[in-house]
């Protein structure tokens, strides 16, 4: 029994020694780990930077617009008749004065010949009336001479007064005949005027048989074919006025150069636009949504005289050149109305600003290669750049790539040489 007790005590002591040894080893290892953690330093974050620049940029207002033809003409017949010839192709460019349609002119030519024949007949009648007038005037003059002669003879007592009175009655008859001849001549003159008016009217009607383009423009699809009988129509209905096409229209021509871009702005921005208009003509840049080229520059030429009560919007119109017919009536476009210049604006690449719960911020690389997080106030975008109204100065380096690896106050490593942004698009 004694031997067994001694063996258990030795085993307990051995176990305690092992535990103490393990504890000491753990303490040693933990101290080493803490020392390594204390000596660890985070490596610099790789970033790409760009320098903030200062330049004059434009202040602008963006809107969605719609292209409208400068002139739209609905070609309609002004006389009744049958179309006998079409002188253009659908979709062709036409010039002012170009012949488009021919309506059968034969009925109007016959009317013109009839009116000319009537004129010739009435001219002959006038000549006869003038000859009659000359004869009656001669008789009147002879009768007046007889009256004067018999008056003298009566006074001398050579002839009886009754004979003189008969001569006077005959003279009055001759005078009435000459007045009637004069009236016949005047009537012939009026008839000739009517004939001339009829000839002029018939010539006008005949000219309407040849329909010409009133403007330079592009023809649409013809709405009649050869052989169709057309008739002049009355005033257009409200629906026809809205569409610009009458039910009896033959063709619609639209002028495409120059062309309009209509757009709307909020009434809250109208005062600013009016102030800029007083300073000079405002420019507008128009671009198709699917276009990758440069926008086309035009000028603001119209501001509506009333605010739309339903929407609170005001309609504006820009006029722009369209020699290549890039813009087509009815297409939607992006319109940028330029409202003056901002002097000395600070710009950074649009990829530099980041968003947080507190707002927009950028990382500014300081001379000691540490990144400072700054809250910024952003302005309008200028192409690939954006205006920084507050928070960054020109010449400072901002991080444009690698922001996720940057910590405020941490070291950064610039991966590539510093780049300078391109000039802003809007000047």
GROMACS .gro file of C-alpha atoms in nm:
model
  427
    1UNK     CA    1   0.000   0.000   0.000
    2UNK     CA    2   0.272   0.247   0.074
    3UNK     CA    3   0.442   0.186  -0.252
    4UNK     CA    4   0.121   0.258  -0.445
    5UNK     CA    5   0.067   0.597  -0.270
    6UNK     CA    6   0.416   0.712  -0.353
    7UNK     CA    7   0.369   0.629  -0.719
    8UNK     CA    8   0.050   0.844  -0.745
    9UNK     CA    9   0.220   1.147  -0.594
   10UNK     CA   10   0.503   1.124  -0.841
   11UNK     CA   11   0.256   1.103  -1.130
   12UNK     CA   12   0.071   1.415  -1.011
   13UNK     CA   13   0.393   1.611  -0.984
   14UNK     CA   14   0.492   1.505  -1.331
   15UNK     CA   15   0.161   1.623  -1.475
   16UNK     CA   16   0.187   1.959  -1.302
   17UNK     CA   17   0.531   2.009  -1.451
   18UNK     CA   18   0.405   1.935  -1.798
   19UNK     CA   19   0.118   2.185  -1.757
   20UNK     CA   20   0.356   2.454  -1.635
   21UNK     CA   21   0.587   2.393  -1.925
   22UNK     CA   22   0.303   2.419  -2.178
   23UNK     CA   23   0.177   2.741  -2.016
   24UNK     CA   24   0.519   2.896  -2.041
   25UNK     CA   25   0.548   2.799  -2.404
   26UNK     CA   26   0.205   2.950  -2.483
   27UNK     CA   27   0.300   3.272  -2.310
   28UNK     CA   28   0.616   3.289  -2.513
   29UNK     CA   29   0.432   3.229  -2.839
   30UNK     CA   30   0.162   3.488  -2.755
   31UNK     CA   31   0.425   3.749  -2.684
   32UNK     CA   32   0.584   3.683  -3.019
   33UNK     CA   33   0.251   3.722  -3.198
   34UNK     CA   34   0.174   4.052  -3.023
   35UNK     CA   35   0.519   4.181  -3.108
   36UNK     CA   36   0.466   4.085  -3.477
   37UNK     CA   37   0.128   4.259  -3.483
   38UNK     CA   38   0.280   4.570  -3.335
   39UNK     CA   39   0.548   4.572  -3.602
   40UNK     CA   40   0.295   4.514  -3.903
   41UNK     CA   41   0.235   4.815  -4.143
   42UNK     CA   42  -0.031   4.810  -4.421
   43UNK     CA   43   0.124   4.836  -4.770
   44UNK     CA   44   0.042   5.144  -4.985
   45UNK     CA   45  -0.278   5.112  -5.189
   46UNK     CA   46  -0.216   5.116  -5.567
   47UNK     CA   47  -0.409   5.406  -5.729
   48UNK     CA   48  -0.429   5.609  -6.048
   49UNK     CA   49  -0.445   5.985  -6.003
   50UNK     CA   50  -0.522   6.291  -6.211
   51UNK     CA   51  -0.466   6.660  -6.154
   52UNK     CA   52  -0.760   6.895  -6.100
   53UNK     CA   53  -0.761   7.170  -6.362
   54UNK     CA   54  -0.908   7.518  -6.375
   55UNK     CA   55  -1.074   7.649  -6.691
   56UNK     CA   56  -1.377   7.839  -6.815
   57UNK     CA   57  -1.676   7.614  -6.881
   58UNK     CA   58  -2.031   7.671  -6.995
   59UNK     CA   59  -2.336   7.668  -6.776
   60UNK     CA   60  -2.610   7.470  -6.948
   61UNK     CA   61  -2.956   7.322  -6.923
   62UNK     CA   62  -3.039   6.980  -7.071
   63UNK     CA   63  -3.381   6.892  -7.214
   64UNK     CA   64  -3.549   6.638  -7.437
   65UNK     CA   65  -3.659   6.790  -7.768
   66UNK     CA   66  -3.833   6.700  -8.090
   67UNK     CA   67  -3.737   6.789  -8.445
   68UNK     CA   68  -3.990   6.998  -8.639
   69UNK     CA   69  -3.970   7.099  -9.006
   70UNK     CA   70  -3.916   7.470  -9.062
   71UNK     CA   71  -4.192   7.475  -9.326
   72UNK     CA   72  -4.460   7.218  -9.401
   73UNK     CA   73  -4.679   7.263  -9.708
   74UNK     CA   74  -4.978   7.050  -9.800
   75UNK     CA   75  -5.017   7.059 -10.178
   76UNK     CA   76  -5.387   7.073 -10.268
   77UNK     CA   77  -5.568   7.115 -10.601
   78UNK     CA   78  -5.730   7.449 -10.672
   79UNK     CA   79  -5.930   7.330 -10.973
   80UNK     CA   80  -6.122   7.014 -11.051
   81UNK     CA   81  -5.978   6.776 -11.304
   82UNK     CA   82  -5.797   6.453 -11.379
   83UNK     CA   83  -5.429   6.403 -11.295
   84UNK     CA   84  -5.255   6.327 -11.624
   85UNK     CA   85  -4.889   6.346 -11.517
   86UNK     CA   86  -4.667   6.334 -11.205
   87UNK     CA   87  -4.328   6.502 -11.238
   88UNK     CA   88  -4.143   6.386 -10.924
   89UNK     CA   89  -4.055   6.071 -10.733
   90UNK     CA   90  -4.163   6.000 -10.378
   91UNK     CA   91  -3.910   6.120 -10.120
   92UNK     CA   92  -3.718   6.337 -10.367
   93UNK     CA   93  -3.575   6.678 -10.290
   94UNK     CA   94  -3.771   6.943 -10.479
   95UNK     CA   95  -3.690   7.302 -10.558
   96UNK     CA   96  -3.917   7.603 -10.535
   97UNK     CA   97  -4.110   7.637 -10.862
   98UNK     CA   98  -4.052   7.277 -10.969
   99UNK     CA   99  -4.347   7.121 -11.154
  100UNK     CA  100  -4.512   6.846 -10.948
  101UNK     CA  101  -4.851   6.756 -11.099
  102UNK     CA  102  -5.038   6.828 -11.423
  103UNK     CA  103  -5.418   6.834 -11.422
  104UNK     CA  104  -5.586   6.791 -11.762
  105UNK     CA  105  -5.578   7.150 -11.899
  106UNK     CA  106  -5.800   7.098 -12.207
  107UNK     CA  107  -6.129   7.215 -12.048
  108UNK     CA  108  -5.961   7.532 -11.925
  109UNK     CA  109  -5.791   7.591 -12.257
  110UNK     CA  110  -6.135   7.569 -12.424
  111UNK     CA  111  -6.274   7.815 -12.170
  112UNK     CA  112  -5.988   8.049 -12.245
  113UNK     CA  113  -6.054   8.034 -12.619
  114UNK     CA  114  -6.423   8.101 -12.557
  115UNK     CA  115  -6.341   8.402 -12.339
  116UNK     CA  116  -6.101   8.535 -12.601
  117UNK     CA  117  -6.369   8.490 -12.870
  118UNK     CA  118  -6.617   8.681 -12.657
  119UNK     CA  119  -6.365   8.958 -12.620
  120UNK     CA  120  -6.310   8.976 -12.993
  121UNK     CA  121  -6.685   8.989 -13.056
  122UNK     CA  122  -6.735   9.264 -12.800
  123UNK     CA  123  -6.446   9.463 -12.940
  124UNK     CA  124  -6.614   9.450 -13.282
  125UNK     CA  125  -6.943   9.555 -13.122
  126UNK     CA  126  -6.767   9.846 -12.959
  127UNK     CA  127  -6.626   9.957 -13.291
  128UNK     CA  128  -6.976   9.949 -13.439
  129UNK     CA  129  -7.109  10.145 -13.142
  130UNK     CA  130  -6.834  10.401 -13.188
  131UNK     CA  131  -6.926  10.433 -13.558
  132UNK     CA  132  -7.290  10.480 -13.465
  133UNK     CA  133  -7.190  10.738 -13.209
  134UNK     CA  134  -6.990  10.932 -13.467
  135UNK     CA  135  -7.290  10.933 -13.704
  136UNK     CA  136  -7.532  11.044 -13.434
  137UNK     CA  137  -7.298  11.315 -13.315
  138UNK     CA  138  -7.273  11.446 -13.670
  139UNK     CA  139  -7.651  11.452 -13.698
  140UNK     CA  140  -7.677  11.624 -13.361
  141UNK     CA  141  -7.435  11.892 -13.474
  142UNK     CA  142  -7.629  11.942 -13.799
  143UNK     CA  143  -7.955  11.969 -13.601
  144UNK     CA  144  -7.798  12.225 -13.368
  145UNK     CA  145  -7.688  12.430 -13.666
  146UNK     CA  146  -8.043  12.418 -13.811
  147UNK     CA  147  -8.189  12.533 -13.477
  148UNK     CA  148  -7.953  12.829 -13.467
  149UNK     CA  149  -8.024  12.922 -13.829
  150UNK     CA  150  -8.405  12.902 -13.792
  151UNK     CA  151  -8.389  13.101 -13.470
  152UNK     CA  152  -8.232  13.385 -13.667
  153UNK     CA  153  -8.488  13.352 -13.945
  154UNK     CA  154  -8.773  13.363 -13.694
  155UNK     CA  155  -8.631  13.673 -13.538
  156UNK     CA  156  -8.609  13.829 -13.886
  157UNK     CA  157  -8.966  13.719 -13.962
  158UNK     CA  158  -8.865  13.515 -14.263
  159UNK     CA  159  -9.011  13.181 -14.139
  160UNK     CA  160  -9.298  13.099 -13.910
  161UNK     CA  161  -9.231  13.012 -13.545
  162UNK     CA  162  -9.410  12.678 -13.590
  163UNK     CA  163  -9.145  12.571 -13.840
  164UNK     CA  164  -8.874  12.670 -13.592
  165UNK     CA  165  -9.036  12.469 -13.316
  166UNK     CA  166  -9.044  12.162 -13.544
  167UNK     CA  167  -8.672  12.207 -13.608
  168UNK     CA  168  -8.612  12.216 -13.230
  169UNK     CA  169  -8.810  11.896 -13.178
  170UNK     CA  170  -8.603  11.726 -13.448
  171UNK     CA  171  -8.283  11.844 -13.277
  172UNK     CA  172  -8.391  11.705 -12.941
  173UNK     CA  173  -8.446  11.369 -13.109
  174UNK     CA  174  -8.101  11.379 -13.266
  175UNK     CA  175  -7.947  11.471 -12.929
  176UNK     CA  176  -8.122  11.179 -12.759
  177UNK     CA  177  -7.995  10.945 -13.031
  178UNK     CA  178  -7.638  11.059 -12.977
  179UNK     CA  179  -7.669  11.008 -12.597
  180UNK     CA  180  -7.796  10.657 -12.663
  181UNK     CA  181  -7.496  10.594 -12.890
  182UNK     CA  182  -7.263  10.716 -12.617
  183UNK     CA  183  -7.431  10.482 -12.368
  184UNK     CA  184  -7.384  10.195 -12.613
  185UNK     CA  185  -7.013  10.271 -12.635
  186UNK     CA  186  -6.983  10.284 -12.255
  187UNK     CA  187  -7.169   9.956 -12.231
  188UNK     CA  188  -6.933   9.804 -12.484
  189UNK     CA  189  -6.637   9.925 -12.273
  190UNK     CA  190  -6.780   9.758 -11.963
  191UNK     CA  191  -6.846   9.439 -12.155
  192UNK     CA  192  -6.486   9.436 -12.276
  193UNK     CA  193  -6.366   9.480 -11.915
  194UNK     CA  194  -6.578   9.182 -11.813
  195UNK     CA  195  -6.435   8.983 -12.101
  196UNK     CA  196  -6.080   9.072 -12.001
  197UNK     CA  197  -6.154   8.973 -11.641
  198UNK     CA  198  -6.297   8.644 -11.764
  199UNK     CA  199  -5.983   8.584 -11.969
  200UNK     CA  200  -5.761   8.660 -11.669
  201UNK     CA  201  -5.966   8.430 -11.449
  202UNK     CA  202  -5.953   8.153 -11.708
  203UNK     CA  203  -5.577   8.194 -11.738
  204UNK     CA  204  -5.547   8.163 -11.361
  205UNK     CA  205  -5.763   7.852 -11.366
  206UNK     CA  206  -5.549   7.714 -11.645
  207UNK     CA  207  -5.230   7.787 -11.447
  208UNK     CA  208  -5.371   7.586 -11.156
  209UNK     CA  209  -5.358   7.281 -11.383
  210UNK     CA  210  -4.979   7.292 -11.345
  211UNK     CA  211  -4.898   7.252 -10.975
  212UNK     CA  212  -4.552   7.372 -10.871
  213UNK     CA  213  -4.364   7.342 -10.542
  214UNK     CA  214  -4.397   7.661 -10.334
  215UNK     CA  215  -4.081   7.589 -10.130
  216UNK     CA  216  -3.749   7.408 -10.134
  217UNK     CA  217  -3.791   7.086  -9.942
  218UNK     CA  218  -3.831   6.713  -9.943
  219UNK     CA  219  -4.137   6.549 -10.093
  220UNK     CA  220  -4.326   6.286  -9.901
  221UNK     CA  221  -4.527   6.004 -10.049
  222UNK     CA  222  -4.772   6.115 -10.316
  223UNK     CA  223  -5.135   6.069 -10.216
  224UNK     CA  224  -5.282   6.040 -10.568
  225UNK     CA  225  -5.195   5.851 -10.884
  226UNK     CA  226  -5.226   5.934 -11.251
  227UNK     CA  227  -5.591   5.915 -11.354
  228UNK     CA  228  -5.736   6.025 -11.022
  229UNK     CA  229  -5.992   6.305 -11.039
  230UNK     CA  230  -5.920   6.573 -10.782
  231UNK     CA  231  -6.129   6.859 -10.651
  232UNK     CA  232  -6.047   7.172 -10.454
  233UNK     CA  233  -6.145   7.144 -10.090
  234UNK     CA  234  -6.278   7.388  -9.833
  235UNK     CA  235  -6.121   7.494  -9.503
  236UNK     CA  236  -5.943   7.218  -9.311
  237UNK     CA  237  -6.109   7.064  -9.008
  238UNK     CA  238  -5.947   7.077  -8.663
  239UNK     CA  239  -5.806   6.727  -8.702
  240UNK     CA  240  -5.665   6.814  -9.043
  241UNK     CA  241  -5.516   7.136  -8.908
  242UNK     CA  242  -5.345   6.944  -8.629
  243UNK     CA  243  -5.192   6.691  -8.867
  244UNK     CA  244  -5.122   6.952  -9.136
  245UNK     CA  245  -5.263   6.724  -9.405
  246UNK     CA  246  -5.601   6.781  -9.570
  247UNK     CA  247  -5.820   6.498  -9.690
  248UNK     CA  248  -5.784   6.619 -10.049
  249UNK     CA  249  -5.407   6.678 -10.028
  250UNK     CA  250  -5.193   6.557 -10.316
  251UNK     CA  251  -4.856   6.574 -10.142
  252UNK     CA  252  -4.682   6.709  -9.832
  253UNK     CA  253  -4.348   6.890  -9.866
  254UNK     CA  254  -4.128   6.973  -9.567
  255UNK     CA  255  -3.833   7.205  -9.558
  256UNK     CA  256  -3.548   7.032  -9.374
  257UNK     CA  257  -3.269   7.289  -9.387
  258UNK     CA  258  -3.263   7.477  -9.161
  259UNK     CA  259  -3.473   7.283  -8.913
  260UNK     CA  260  -3.626   7.337  -8.569
  261UNK     CA  261  -3.569   7.158  -8.241
  262UNK     CA  262  -3.859   7.222  -8.001
  263UNK     CA  263  -3.812   7.152  -7.629
  264UNK     CA  264  -3.957   7.258  -7.297
  265UNK     CA  265  -3.815   7.388  -6.972
  266UNK     CA  266  -3.968   7.439  -6.631
  267UNK     CA  267  -4.119   7.778  -6.559
  268UNK     CA  268  -3.876   7.799  -6.264
  269UNK     CA  269  -3.588   7.825  -6.513
  270UNK     CA  270  -3.758   8.078  -6.741
  271UNK     CA  271  -3.627   8.384  -6.555
  272UNK     CA  272  -3.267   8.267  -6.586
  273UNK     CA  273  -3.312   8.201  -6.957
  274UNK     CA  274  -3.468   8.545  -7.012
  275UNK     CA  275  -3.180   8.713  -6.829
  276UNK     CA  276  -2.927   8.538  -7.050
  277UNK     CA  277  -3.128   8.628  -7.362
  278UNK     CA  278  -3.103   8.996  -7.275
  279UNK     CA  279  -2.727   8.960  -7.269
  280UNK     CA  280  -2.718   8.810  -7.620
  281UNK     CA  281  -2.827   8.523  -7.842
  282UNK     CA  282  -2.826   8.188  -7.667
  283UNK     CA  283  -2.666   7.886  -7.830
  284UNK     CA  284  -2.804   7.534  -7.825
  285UNK     CA  285  -2.635   7.202  -7.894
  286UNK     CA  286  -2.853   6.929  -8.041
  287UNK     CA  287  -2.759   6.563  -8.059
  288UNK     CA  288  -2.941   6.248  -8.167
  289UNK     CA  289  -2.968   5.990  -7.887
  290UNK     CA  290  -2.790   5.726  -8.098
  291UNK     CA  291  -2.524   5.960  -8.235
  292UNK     CA  292  -2.159   5.928  -8.135
  293UNK     CA  293  -2.042   6.237  -8.323
  294UNK     CA  294  -2.025   6.598  -8.220
  295UNK     CA  295  -2.351   6.784  -8.154
  296UNK     CA  296  -2.483   7.041  -8.400
  297UNK     CA  297  -2.483   7.398  -8.277
  298UNK     CA  298  -2.782   7.624  -8.330
  299UNK     CA  299  -2.942   7.931  -8.176
  300UNK     CA  300  -3.245   7.985  -7.956
  301UNK     CA  301  -3.495   8.164  -8.181
  302UNK     CA  302  -3.830   8.132  -8.005
  303UNK     CA  303  -3.976   8.135  -7.655
  304UNK     CA  304  -4.348   8.071  -7.622
  305UNK     CA  305  -4.560   8.358  -7.493
  306UNK     CA  306  -4.735   8.152  -7.225
  307UNK     CA  307  -4.667   7.879  -6.969
  308UNK     CA  308  -4.857   7.556  -7.021
  309UNK     CA  309  -5.111   7.551  -6.739
  310UNK     CA  310  -5.127   7.171  -6.725
  311UNK     CA  311  -4.753   7.105  -6.691
  312UNK     CA  312  -4.592   7.434  -6.588
  313UNK     CA  313  -4.355   7.403  -6.886
  314UNK     CA  314  -4.253   7.663  -7.143
  315UNK     CA  315  -4.185   7.572  -7.506
  316UNK     CA  316  -3.860   7.691  -7.662
  317UNK     CA  317  -3.727   7.648  -8.013
  318UNK     CA  318  -3.375   7.627  -8.148
  319UNK     CA  319  -3.294   7.672  -8.517
  320UNK     CA  320  -3.003   7.471  -8.650
  321UNK     CA  321  -2.846   7.392  -8.987
  322UNK     CA  322  -2.929   7.055  -9.140
  323UNK     CA  323  -2.757   7.037  -9.481
  324UNK     CA  324  -2.698   6.662  -9.461
  325UNK     CA  325  -3.054   6.593  -9.335
  326UNK     CA  326  -2.920   6.431  -9.021
  327UNK     CA  327  -3.223   6.550  -8.828
  328UNK     CA  328  -3.563   6.424  -8.937
  329UNK     CA  329  -3.902   6.574  -8.843
  330UNK     CA  330  -4.060   6.386  -8.556
  331UNK     CA  331  -3.735   6.246  -8.411
  332UNK     CA  332  -3.650   6.300  -8.045
  333UNK     CA  333  -3.318   6.467  -7.969
  334UNK     CA  334  -3.110   6.573  -7.671
  335UNK     CA  335  -3.091   6.952  -7.645
  336UNK     CA  336  -2.838   7.142  -7.436
  337UNK     CA  337  -2.913   7.512  -7.392
  338UNK     CA  338  -2.594   7.705  -7.311
  339UNK     CA  339  -2.647   7.977  -7.051
  340UNK     CA  340  -2.321   8.167  -7.026
  341UNK     CA  341  -1.977   8.083  -6.890
  342UNK     CA  342  -1.840   7.988  -6.549
  343UNK     CA  343  -1.499   8.151  -6.507
  344UNK     CA  344  -1.214   7.948  -6.355
  345UNK     CA  345  -1.411   7.638  -6.265
  346UNK     CA  346  -1.224   7.346  -6.107
  347UNK     CA  347  -1.271   7.018  -6.293
  348UNK     CA  348  -1.179   6.661  -6.212
  349UNK     CA  349  -1.249   6.337  -6.399
  350UNK     CA  350  -1.603   6.214  -6.345
  351UNK     CA  351  -1.463   5.887  -6.204
  352UNK     CA  352  -1.301   6.062  -5.908
  353UNK     CA  353  -1.606   6.148  -5.691
  354UNK     CA  354  -1.750   5.869  -5.474
  355UNK     CA  355  -2.075   5.855  -5.279
  356UNK     CA  356  -2.125   5.796  -4.908
  357UNK     CA  357  -2.402   5.852  -4.658
  358UNK     CA  358  -2.259   6.200  -4.595
  359UNK     CA  359  -2.254   6.292  -4.964
  360UNK     CA  360  -1.994   6.303  -5.241
  361UNK     CA  361  -1.624   6.285  -5.160
  362UNK     CA  362  -1.288   6.242  -5.333
  363UNK     CA  363  -0.948   6.118  -5.221
  364UNK     CA  364  -0.679   6.386  -5.252
  365UNK     CA  365  -0.320   6.259  -5.261
  366UNK     CA  366  -0.102   6.479  -5.042
  367UNK     CA  367   0.272   6.539  -5.098
  368UNK     CA  368   0.359   6.274  -4.838
  369UNK     CA  369   0.175   6.015  -5.052
  370UNK     CA  370  -0.116   5.982  -4.810
  371UNK     CA  371  -0.480   5.999  -4.914
  372UNK     CA  372  -0.709   6.261  -4.761
  373UNK     CA  373  -1.083   6.208  -4.790
  374UNK     CA  374  -1.262   6.536  -4.868
  375UNK     CA  375  -1.631   6.608  -4.897
  376UNK     CA  376  -1.702   6.793  -5.222
  377UNK     CA  377  -1.988   6.986  -5.378
  378UNK     CA  378  -2.029   6.888  -5.743
  379UNK     CA  379  -2.153   7.103  -6.029
  380UNK     CA  380  -2.243   7.022  -6.388
  381UNK     CA  381  -2.071   6.754  -6.586
  382UNK     CA  382  -1.852   6.868  -6.875
  383UNK     CA  383  -1.792   6.571  -7.101
  384UNK     CA  384  -1.566   6.328  -6.912
  385UNK     CA  385  -1.506   6.586  -6.640
  386UNK     CA  386  -1.721   6.726  -6.363
  387UNK     CA  387  -1.712   7.065  -6.196
  388UNK     CA  388  -1.613   7.068  -5.827
  389UNK     CA  389  -1.768   7.375  -5.674
  390UNK     CA  390  -1.617   7.320  -5.332
  391UNK     CA  391  -1.358   7.089  -5.174
  392UNK     CA  392  -1.075   7.066  -5.429
  393UNK     CA  393  -0.835   7.326  -5.567
  394UNK     CA  394  -0.676   7.336  -5.909
  395UNK     CA  395  -0.343   7.150  -5.920
  396UNK     CA  396  -0.430   6.895  -5.651
  397UNK     CA  397  -0.408   6.525  -5.733
  398UNK     CA  398  -0.723   6.321  -5.696
  399UNK     CA  399  -0.763   5.945  -5.711
  400UNK     CA  400  -0.955   5.834  -6.020
  401UNK     CA  401  -0.905   5.458  -5.990
  402UNK     CA  402  -0.842   5.226  -5.694
  403UNK     CA  403  -1.058   5.409  -5.438
  404UNK     CA  404  -1.177   5.080  -5.283
  405UNK     CA  405  -0.829   5.003  -5.153
  406UNK     CA  406  -0.770   5.349  -5.008
  407UNK     CA  407  -0.819   5.430  -4.638
  408UNK     CA  408  -0.837   5.790  -4.514
  409UNK     CA  409  -0.488   5.894  -4.410
  410UNK     CA  410  -0.335   5.575  -4.552
  411UNK     CA  411  -0.040   5.552  -4.787
  412UNK     CA  412  -0.095   5.519  -5.162
  413UNK     CA  413   0.127   5.413  -5.447
  414UNK     CA  414   0.071   5.582  -5.783
  415UNK     CA  415   0.076   5.305  -6.040
  416UNK     CA  416   0.129   5.513  -6.351
  417UNK     CA  417   0.244   5.864  -6.434
  418UNK     CA  418   0.005   6.140  -6.343
  419UNK     CA  419  -0.241   6.231  -6.623
  420UNK     CA  420  -0.397   6.566  -6.695
  421UNK     CA  421  -0.766   6.569  -6.797
  422UNK     CA  422  -0.864   6.669  -7.148
  423UNK     CA  423  -1.025   7.004  -7.205
  424UNK     CA  424  -1.390   7.011  -7.102
  425UNK     CA  425  -1.635   6.957  -7.385
  426UNK     CA  426  -1.863   7.256  -7.329
  427UNK     CA  427  -1.689   7.590  -7.380
   0.00000   0.00000   0.00000
